[in-house]
Coordinates of C-alpha atoms and ligand atoms in Angstrom, one line a residue:
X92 CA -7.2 -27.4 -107.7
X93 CA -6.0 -26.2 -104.0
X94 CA -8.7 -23.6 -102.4
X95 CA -6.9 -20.3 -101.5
X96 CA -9.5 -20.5 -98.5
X97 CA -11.1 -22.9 -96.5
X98 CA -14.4 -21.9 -94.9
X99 CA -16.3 -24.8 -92.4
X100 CA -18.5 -25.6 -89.3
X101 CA -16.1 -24.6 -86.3
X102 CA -14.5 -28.1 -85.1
X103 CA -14.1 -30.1 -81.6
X104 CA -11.2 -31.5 -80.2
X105 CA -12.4 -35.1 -78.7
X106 CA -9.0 -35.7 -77.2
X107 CA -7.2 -32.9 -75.3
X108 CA -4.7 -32.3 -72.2
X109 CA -5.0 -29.2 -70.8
X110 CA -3.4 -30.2 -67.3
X111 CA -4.3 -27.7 -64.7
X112 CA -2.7 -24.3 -62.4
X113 CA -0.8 -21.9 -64.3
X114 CA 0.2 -24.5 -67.7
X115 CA -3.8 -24.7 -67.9
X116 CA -3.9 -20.6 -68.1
X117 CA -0.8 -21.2 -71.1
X118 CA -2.1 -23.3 -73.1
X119 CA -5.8 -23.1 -73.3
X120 CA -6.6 -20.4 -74.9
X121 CA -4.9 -22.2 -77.9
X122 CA -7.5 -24.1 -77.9
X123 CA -10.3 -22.3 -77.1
X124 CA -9.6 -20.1 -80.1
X125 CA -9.5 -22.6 -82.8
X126 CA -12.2 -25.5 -81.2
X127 CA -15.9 -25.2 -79.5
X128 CA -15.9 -28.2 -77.3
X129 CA -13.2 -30.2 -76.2
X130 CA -13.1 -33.8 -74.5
X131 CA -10.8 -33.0 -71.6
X132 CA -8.5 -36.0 -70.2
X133 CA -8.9 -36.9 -66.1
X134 CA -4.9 -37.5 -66.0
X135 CA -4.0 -34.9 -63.4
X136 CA -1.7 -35.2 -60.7
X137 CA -4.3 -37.0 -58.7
X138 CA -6.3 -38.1 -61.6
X139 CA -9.8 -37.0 -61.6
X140 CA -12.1 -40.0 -60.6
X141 CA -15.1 -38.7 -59.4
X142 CA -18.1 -36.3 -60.7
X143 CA -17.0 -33.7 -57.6
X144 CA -13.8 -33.5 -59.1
X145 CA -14.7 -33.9 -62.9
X146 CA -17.0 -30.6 -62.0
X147 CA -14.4 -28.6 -60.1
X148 CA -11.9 -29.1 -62.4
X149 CA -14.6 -27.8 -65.4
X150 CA -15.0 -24.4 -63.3
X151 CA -11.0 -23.8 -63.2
X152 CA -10.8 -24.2 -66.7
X153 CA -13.6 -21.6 -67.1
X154 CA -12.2 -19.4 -65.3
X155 CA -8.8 -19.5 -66.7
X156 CA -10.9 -19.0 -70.0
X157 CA -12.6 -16.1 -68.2
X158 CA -9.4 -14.3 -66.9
X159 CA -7.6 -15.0 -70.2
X160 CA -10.2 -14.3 -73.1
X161 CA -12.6 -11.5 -71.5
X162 CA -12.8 -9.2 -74.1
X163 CA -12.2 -12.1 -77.2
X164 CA -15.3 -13.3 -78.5
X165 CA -14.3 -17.0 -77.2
X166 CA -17.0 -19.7 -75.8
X167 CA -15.2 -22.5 -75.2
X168 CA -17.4 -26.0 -73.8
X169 CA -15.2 -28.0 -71.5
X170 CA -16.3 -32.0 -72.1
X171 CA -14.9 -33.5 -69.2
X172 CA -13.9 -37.2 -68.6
X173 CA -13.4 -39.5 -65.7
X174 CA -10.9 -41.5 -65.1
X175 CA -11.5 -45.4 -64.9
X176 CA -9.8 -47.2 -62.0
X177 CA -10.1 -50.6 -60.4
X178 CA -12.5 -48.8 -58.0
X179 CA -14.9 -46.9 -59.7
X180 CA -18.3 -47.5 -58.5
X181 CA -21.5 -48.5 -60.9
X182 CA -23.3 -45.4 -58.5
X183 CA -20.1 -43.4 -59.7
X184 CA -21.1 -43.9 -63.3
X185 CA -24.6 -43.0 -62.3
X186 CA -24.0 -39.7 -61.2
X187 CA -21.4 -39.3 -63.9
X188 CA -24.5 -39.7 -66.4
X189 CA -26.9 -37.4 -64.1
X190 CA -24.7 -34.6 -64.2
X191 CA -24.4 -32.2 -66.8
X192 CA -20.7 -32.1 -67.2
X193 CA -19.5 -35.6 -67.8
X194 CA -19.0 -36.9 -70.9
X195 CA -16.9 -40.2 -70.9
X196 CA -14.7 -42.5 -69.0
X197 CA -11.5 -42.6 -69.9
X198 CA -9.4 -46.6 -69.5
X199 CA -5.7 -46.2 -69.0
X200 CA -3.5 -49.8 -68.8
X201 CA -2.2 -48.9 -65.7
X202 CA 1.3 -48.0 -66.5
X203 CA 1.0 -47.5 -70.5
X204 CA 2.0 -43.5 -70.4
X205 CA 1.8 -40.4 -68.7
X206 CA -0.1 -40.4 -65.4
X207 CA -1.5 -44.0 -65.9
X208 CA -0.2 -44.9 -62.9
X209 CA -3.6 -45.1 -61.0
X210 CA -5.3 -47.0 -64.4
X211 CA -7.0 -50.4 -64.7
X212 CA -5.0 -53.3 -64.1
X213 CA -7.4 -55.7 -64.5
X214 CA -10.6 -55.0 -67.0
X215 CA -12.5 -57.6 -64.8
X216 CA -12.0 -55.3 -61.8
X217 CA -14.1 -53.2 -63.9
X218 CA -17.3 -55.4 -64.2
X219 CA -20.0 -53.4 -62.8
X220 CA -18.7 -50.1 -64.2
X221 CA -18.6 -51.1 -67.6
X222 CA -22.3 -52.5 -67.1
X223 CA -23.0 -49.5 -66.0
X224 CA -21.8 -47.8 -68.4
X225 CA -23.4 -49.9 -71.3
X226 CA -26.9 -49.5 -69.6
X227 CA -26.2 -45.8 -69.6
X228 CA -25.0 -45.3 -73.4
X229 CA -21.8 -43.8 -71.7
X230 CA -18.7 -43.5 -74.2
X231 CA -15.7 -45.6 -73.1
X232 CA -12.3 -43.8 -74.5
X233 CA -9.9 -46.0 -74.6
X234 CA -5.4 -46.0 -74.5
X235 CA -5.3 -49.0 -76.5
X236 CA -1.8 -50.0 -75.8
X237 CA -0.9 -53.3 -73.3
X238 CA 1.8 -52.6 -71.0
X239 CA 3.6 -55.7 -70.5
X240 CA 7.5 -55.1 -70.9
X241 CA 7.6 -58.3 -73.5
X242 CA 5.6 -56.7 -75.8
X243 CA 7.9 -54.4 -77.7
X244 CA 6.8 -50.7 -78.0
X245 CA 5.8 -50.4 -81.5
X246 CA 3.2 -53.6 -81.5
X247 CA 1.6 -52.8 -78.2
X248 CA -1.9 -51.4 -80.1
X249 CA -2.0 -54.6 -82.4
X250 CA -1.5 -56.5 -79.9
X251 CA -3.8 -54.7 -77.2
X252 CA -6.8 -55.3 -79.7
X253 CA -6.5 -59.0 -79.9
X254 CA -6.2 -59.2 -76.0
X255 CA -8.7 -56.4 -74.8
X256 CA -10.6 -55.1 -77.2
X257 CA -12.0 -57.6 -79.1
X258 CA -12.9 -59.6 -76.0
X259 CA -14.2 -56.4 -73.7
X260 CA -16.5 -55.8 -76.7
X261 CA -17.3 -59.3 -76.7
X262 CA -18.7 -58.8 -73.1
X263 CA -19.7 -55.3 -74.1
X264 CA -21.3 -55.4 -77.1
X265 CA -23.4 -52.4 -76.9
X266 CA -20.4 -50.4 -74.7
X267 CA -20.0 -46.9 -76.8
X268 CA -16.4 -47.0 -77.2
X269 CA -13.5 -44.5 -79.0
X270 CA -10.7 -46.2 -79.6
X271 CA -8.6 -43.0 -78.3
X272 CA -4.9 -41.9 -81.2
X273 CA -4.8 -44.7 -83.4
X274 CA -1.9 -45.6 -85.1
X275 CA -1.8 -48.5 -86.8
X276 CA -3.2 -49.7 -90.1
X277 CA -4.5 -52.6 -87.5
X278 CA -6.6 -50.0 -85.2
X279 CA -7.7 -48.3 -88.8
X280 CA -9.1 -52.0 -90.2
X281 CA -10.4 -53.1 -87.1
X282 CA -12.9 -50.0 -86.5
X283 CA -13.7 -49.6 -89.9
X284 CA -15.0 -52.9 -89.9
X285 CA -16.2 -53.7 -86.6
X286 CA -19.6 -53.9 -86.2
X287 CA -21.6 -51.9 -83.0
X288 CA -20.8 -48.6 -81.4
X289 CA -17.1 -48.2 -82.1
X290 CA -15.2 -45.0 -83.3
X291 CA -11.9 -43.6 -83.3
X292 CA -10.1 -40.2 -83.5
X293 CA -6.3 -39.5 -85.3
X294 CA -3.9 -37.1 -84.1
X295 CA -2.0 -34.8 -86.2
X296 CA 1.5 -36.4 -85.6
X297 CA 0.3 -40.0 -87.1
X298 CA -1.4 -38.0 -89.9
X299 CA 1.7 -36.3 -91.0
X300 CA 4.6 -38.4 -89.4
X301 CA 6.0 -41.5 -89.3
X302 CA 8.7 -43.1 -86.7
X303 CA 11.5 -41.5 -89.1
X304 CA 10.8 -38.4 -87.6
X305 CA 12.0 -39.2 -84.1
X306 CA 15.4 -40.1 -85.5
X307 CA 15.8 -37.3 -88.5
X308 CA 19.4 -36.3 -87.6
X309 CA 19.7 -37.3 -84.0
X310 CA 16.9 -37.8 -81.2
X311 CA 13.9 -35.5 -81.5
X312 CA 11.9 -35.5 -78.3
X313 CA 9.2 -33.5 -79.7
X314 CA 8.2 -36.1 -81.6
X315 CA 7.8 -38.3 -78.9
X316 CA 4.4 -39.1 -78.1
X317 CA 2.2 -42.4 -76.8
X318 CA 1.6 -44.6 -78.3
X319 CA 4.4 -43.7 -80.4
X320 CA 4.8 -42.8 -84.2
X321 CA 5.1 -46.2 -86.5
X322 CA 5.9 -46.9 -90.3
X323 CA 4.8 -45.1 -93.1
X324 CA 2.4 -48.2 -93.8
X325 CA 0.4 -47.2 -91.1
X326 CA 0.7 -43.4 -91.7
X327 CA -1.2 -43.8 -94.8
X328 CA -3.4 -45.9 -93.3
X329 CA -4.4 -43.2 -91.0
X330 CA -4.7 -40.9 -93.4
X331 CA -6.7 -43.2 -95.4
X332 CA -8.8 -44.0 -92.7
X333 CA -9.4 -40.1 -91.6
X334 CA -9.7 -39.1 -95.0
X335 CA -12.4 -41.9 -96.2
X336 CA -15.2 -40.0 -95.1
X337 CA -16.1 -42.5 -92.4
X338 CA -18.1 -41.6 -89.8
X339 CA -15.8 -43.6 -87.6
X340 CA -12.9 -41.4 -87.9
X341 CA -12.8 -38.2 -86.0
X342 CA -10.8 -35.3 -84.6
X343 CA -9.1 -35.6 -81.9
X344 CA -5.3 -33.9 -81.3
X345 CA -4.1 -35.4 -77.6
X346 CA -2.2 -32.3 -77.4
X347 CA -0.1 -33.2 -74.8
X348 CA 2.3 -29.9 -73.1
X349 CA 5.6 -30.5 -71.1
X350 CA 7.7 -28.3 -70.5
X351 CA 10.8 -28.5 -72.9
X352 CA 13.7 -29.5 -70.2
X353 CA 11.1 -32.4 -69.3
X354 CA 11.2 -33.2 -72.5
X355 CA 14.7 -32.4 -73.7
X356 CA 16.3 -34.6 -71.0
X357 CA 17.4 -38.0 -70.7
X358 CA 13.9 -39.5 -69.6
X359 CA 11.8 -37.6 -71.8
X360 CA 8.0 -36.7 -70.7
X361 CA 5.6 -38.5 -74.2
X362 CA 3.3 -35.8 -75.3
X363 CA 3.1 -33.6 -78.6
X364 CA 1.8 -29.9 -78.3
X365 CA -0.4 -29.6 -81.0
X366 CA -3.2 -26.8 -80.0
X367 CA -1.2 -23.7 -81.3
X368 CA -1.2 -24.9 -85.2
X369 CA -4.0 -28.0 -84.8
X370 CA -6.2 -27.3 -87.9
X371 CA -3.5 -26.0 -89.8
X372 CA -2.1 -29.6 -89.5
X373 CA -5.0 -31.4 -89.9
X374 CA -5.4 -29.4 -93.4
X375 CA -1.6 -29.9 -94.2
X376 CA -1.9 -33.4 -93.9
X377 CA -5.8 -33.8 -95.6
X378 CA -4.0 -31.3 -98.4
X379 CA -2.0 -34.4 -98.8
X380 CA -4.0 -37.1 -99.8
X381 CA -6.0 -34.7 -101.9
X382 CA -8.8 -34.6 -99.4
X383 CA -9.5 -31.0 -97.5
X384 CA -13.1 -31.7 -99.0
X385 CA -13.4 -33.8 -95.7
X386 CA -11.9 -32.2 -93.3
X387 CA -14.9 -30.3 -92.1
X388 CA -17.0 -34.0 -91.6
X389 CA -13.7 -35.6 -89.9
X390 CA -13.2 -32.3 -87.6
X391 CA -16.7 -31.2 -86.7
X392 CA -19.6 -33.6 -88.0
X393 CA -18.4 -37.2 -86.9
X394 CA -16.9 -36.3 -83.4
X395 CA -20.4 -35.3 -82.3
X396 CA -22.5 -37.4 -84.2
X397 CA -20.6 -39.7 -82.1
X398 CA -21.0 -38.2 -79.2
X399 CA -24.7 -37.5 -79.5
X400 CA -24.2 -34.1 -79.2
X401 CA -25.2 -31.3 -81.6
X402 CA -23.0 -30.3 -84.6
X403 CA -21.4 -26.8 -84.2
X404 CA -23.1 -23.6 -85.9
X405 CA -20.0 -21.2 -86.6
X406 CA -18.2 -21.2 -88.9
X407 CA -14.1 -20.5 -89.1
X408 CA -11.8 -19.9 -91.9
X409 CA -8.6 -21.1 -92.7
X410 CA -6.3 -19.3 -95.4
X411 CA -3.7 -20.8 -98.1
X412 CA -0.7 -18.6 -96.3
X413 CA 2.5 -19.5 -95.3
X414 CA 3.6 -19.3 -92.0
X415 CA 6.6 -21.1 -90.2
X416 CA 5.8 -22.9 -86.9
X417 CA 8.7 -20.7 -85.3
X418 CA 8.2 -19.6 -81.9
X419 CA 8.5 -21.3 -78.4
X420 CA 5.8 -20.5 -75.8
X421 CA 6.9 -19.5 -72.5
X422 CA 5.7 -21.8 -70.0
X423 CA 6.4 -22.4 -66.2
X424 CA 9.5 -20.5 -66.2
X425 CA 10.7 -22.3 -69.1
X426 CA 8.8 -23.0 -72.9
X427 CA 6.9 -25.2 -74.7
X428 CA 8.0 -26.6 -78.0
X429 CA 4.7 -26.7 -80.7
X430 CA 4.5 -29.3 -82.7
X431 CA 5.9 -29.0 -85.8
X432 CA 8.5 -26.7 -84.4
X433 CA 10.8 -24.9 -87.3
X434 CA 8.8 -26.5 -90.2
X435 CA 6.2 -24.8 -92.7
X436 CA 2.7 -24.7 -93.0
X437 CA 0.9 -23.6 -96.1
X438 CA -2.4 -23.1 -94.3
X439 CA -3.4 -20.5 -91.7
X440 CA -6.5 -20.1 -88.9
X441 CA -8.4 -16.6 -89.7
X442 CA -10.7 -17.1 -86.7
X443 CA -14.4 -16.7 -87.2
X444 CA -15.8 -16.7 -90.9
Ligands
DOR1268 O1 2.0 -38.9 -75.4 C1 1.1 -38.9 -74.6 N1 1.0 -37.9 -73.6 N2 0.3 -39.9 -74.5 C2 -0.6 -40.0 -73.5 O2 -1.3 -41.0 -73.5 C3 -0.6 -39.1 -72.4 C4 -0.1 -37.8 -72.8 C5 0.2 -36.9 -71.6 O3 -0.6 -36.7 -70.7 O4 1.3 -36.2 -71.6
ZN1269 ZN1 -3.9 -38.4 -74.5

């Protein structure tokens, strides 16, 4: 039988875009309110490469939490990442371990999505960072995708784990890597049944969508994310996979805000913006397949087990209510579309327990 009420350890986001200036005021007390910690991506406009930056960028987002959340009862943990380049020193990594702030490095194909322009396009440029990293037990989150233009769009992941992943881990084997949005029953099978320190985290859209969606009626932009939604085969896998119980699987959205007219245009911006409803669609889609009895251990006990960092005390509650995903958020002098936009949820965030 459905629960009228969901009550459970208040979750992490281990894969988040909260971009920066005034769209970092918008959209992160969305967030803040729903999640404790949150692994916060390095693909600014320049990316963040460096500790210096990596901690400046922490103290903005505080103080937007600050000026936005004063009298709420909010503590939000910024986890922040850097960005992995062709340059990026083994004394980088170093401090990036010494320092209290950084969590992970994050590998973008140069070229594979939003910002990636700066990324890796060469993994053996990378030699001494990665061995750095290893010796340091630093986590490795990965945009699985190759970027070639011969690979077509939807096989890019399967394809990116036969030619970099299984040999990087090969010459990594001890490299602490999450294998960043899966979405294919091929990412699924291989972590589940990789040996060594491998994890990954789901975002809501491949839990509850498939590649239909983009095309329901005529082109929906909203839906457009990297890497982008697939066939139902490997929705369900996804949902299998997040809904085993495997520690492997964990949280993590990739909210991703643009602005609607960069999104609505004829060069649409990737990126779904998920924070506003993100548990609600986690439990929507674990409703599903029959599994909200683990949700709690996919959305706040295996992202930090992971991590090595402790589980989350609070607890929050969700509701069995209602509630249509119905209103635009203004946003840069224009809005932001949620995820979801116009359709109904069953389940609603009470806040605290
Ligand atoms: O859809 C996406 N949007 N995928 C990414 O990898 C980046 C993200 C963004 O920053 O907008
Ligand atoms: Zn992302």
């Amino acid at each position: 039988m459905t629960p009228q009420q969901i009550i459970m350890t208040q979750p992490d986001d281990w894969h988040l875009h909260l971009r920066d200036g005034e769209m970092l005021g918008t959209v992160l007390p969305y967030t803040a309110r729903q999640f404790a910690r949150a692994i916060v991506m390095p693909n600014l406009k320049p990316p963040v490469t460096t500790v210096k930056q990596a901690t400046e960028y922490a103290q903005r987002i505080r103080a937007a939490l600050a000026q936005r959340s004063a009298e709420q009862n909010i503590a939000f943990d910024p986890l922040m990442t850097l960005y992995l380049t062709d340059h990026t020193s083994a004394d980088e990594i170093q401090r990036a371990r010494d320092s209290e702030v950084v969590q992970a490095l994050k590998l973008y194909p140069a070229g594979a999505t939003t910002n990636s322009e700066s990324g890796v396009t060469d993994l053996n440029h990378c030699t001494k960072a990665l061995e750095a990293m290893q010796k340091n037990a630093m986590v490795l989150c990965v945009h699985g995708e190759v970027t070639h233009q011969d690979v077509d769009v939807f096989d890019r992941e399967a394809v990116f784990i036969d030619q970099v992943l299984i040999p990087l881990r090969h010459r990594f084997p001890e490299l602490r890597i999450v294998f960043e949005h899966i979405t294919t029953r091929q990412a699924a099978d291989y972590v589940q049944s990789a040996s060594g320190p491998i994890a990954a985290t789901i975002t809501p859209q491949h839990l509850l969508y498939n590649r239909n969606a983009l095309f329901q009626g005529g082109i929906r932009p909203h839906y457009y994310c990297l890497p982008v939604l697939k066939r139902e085969v490997h929705r369900q896998a996804l949902l299998a996979a997040a809904s085993s119980g495997s520690p492997k699987f964990f949280l993590g959205t990739d909210s991703a805000p643009h602005e609607r007219a960069t999104k609505e245009t004829a060069c649409g911006c990737a990126g779904c913006f998920s924070a506003p409803y993100a548990l609600e669609l986690y439990a929507q889609a674990f409703a599903s397949a029959g599994a909200l009895d683990r949700l709690e251990a996919f959305a706040s006990f295996h992202g930090p087990d992971f991590y090595r960092l402790p589980r989350n005390t609070r607890k929050i509650k969700l509701s069995r209510t209602a509630q249509k995903i119905s209103s635009p958020i203004a946003a840069e002098g224009g809005f932001l579309v949620p995820l979801g936009f116009g359709e109904q949820l069953d389940w609603r965030f009470e806040g605290f327990a």
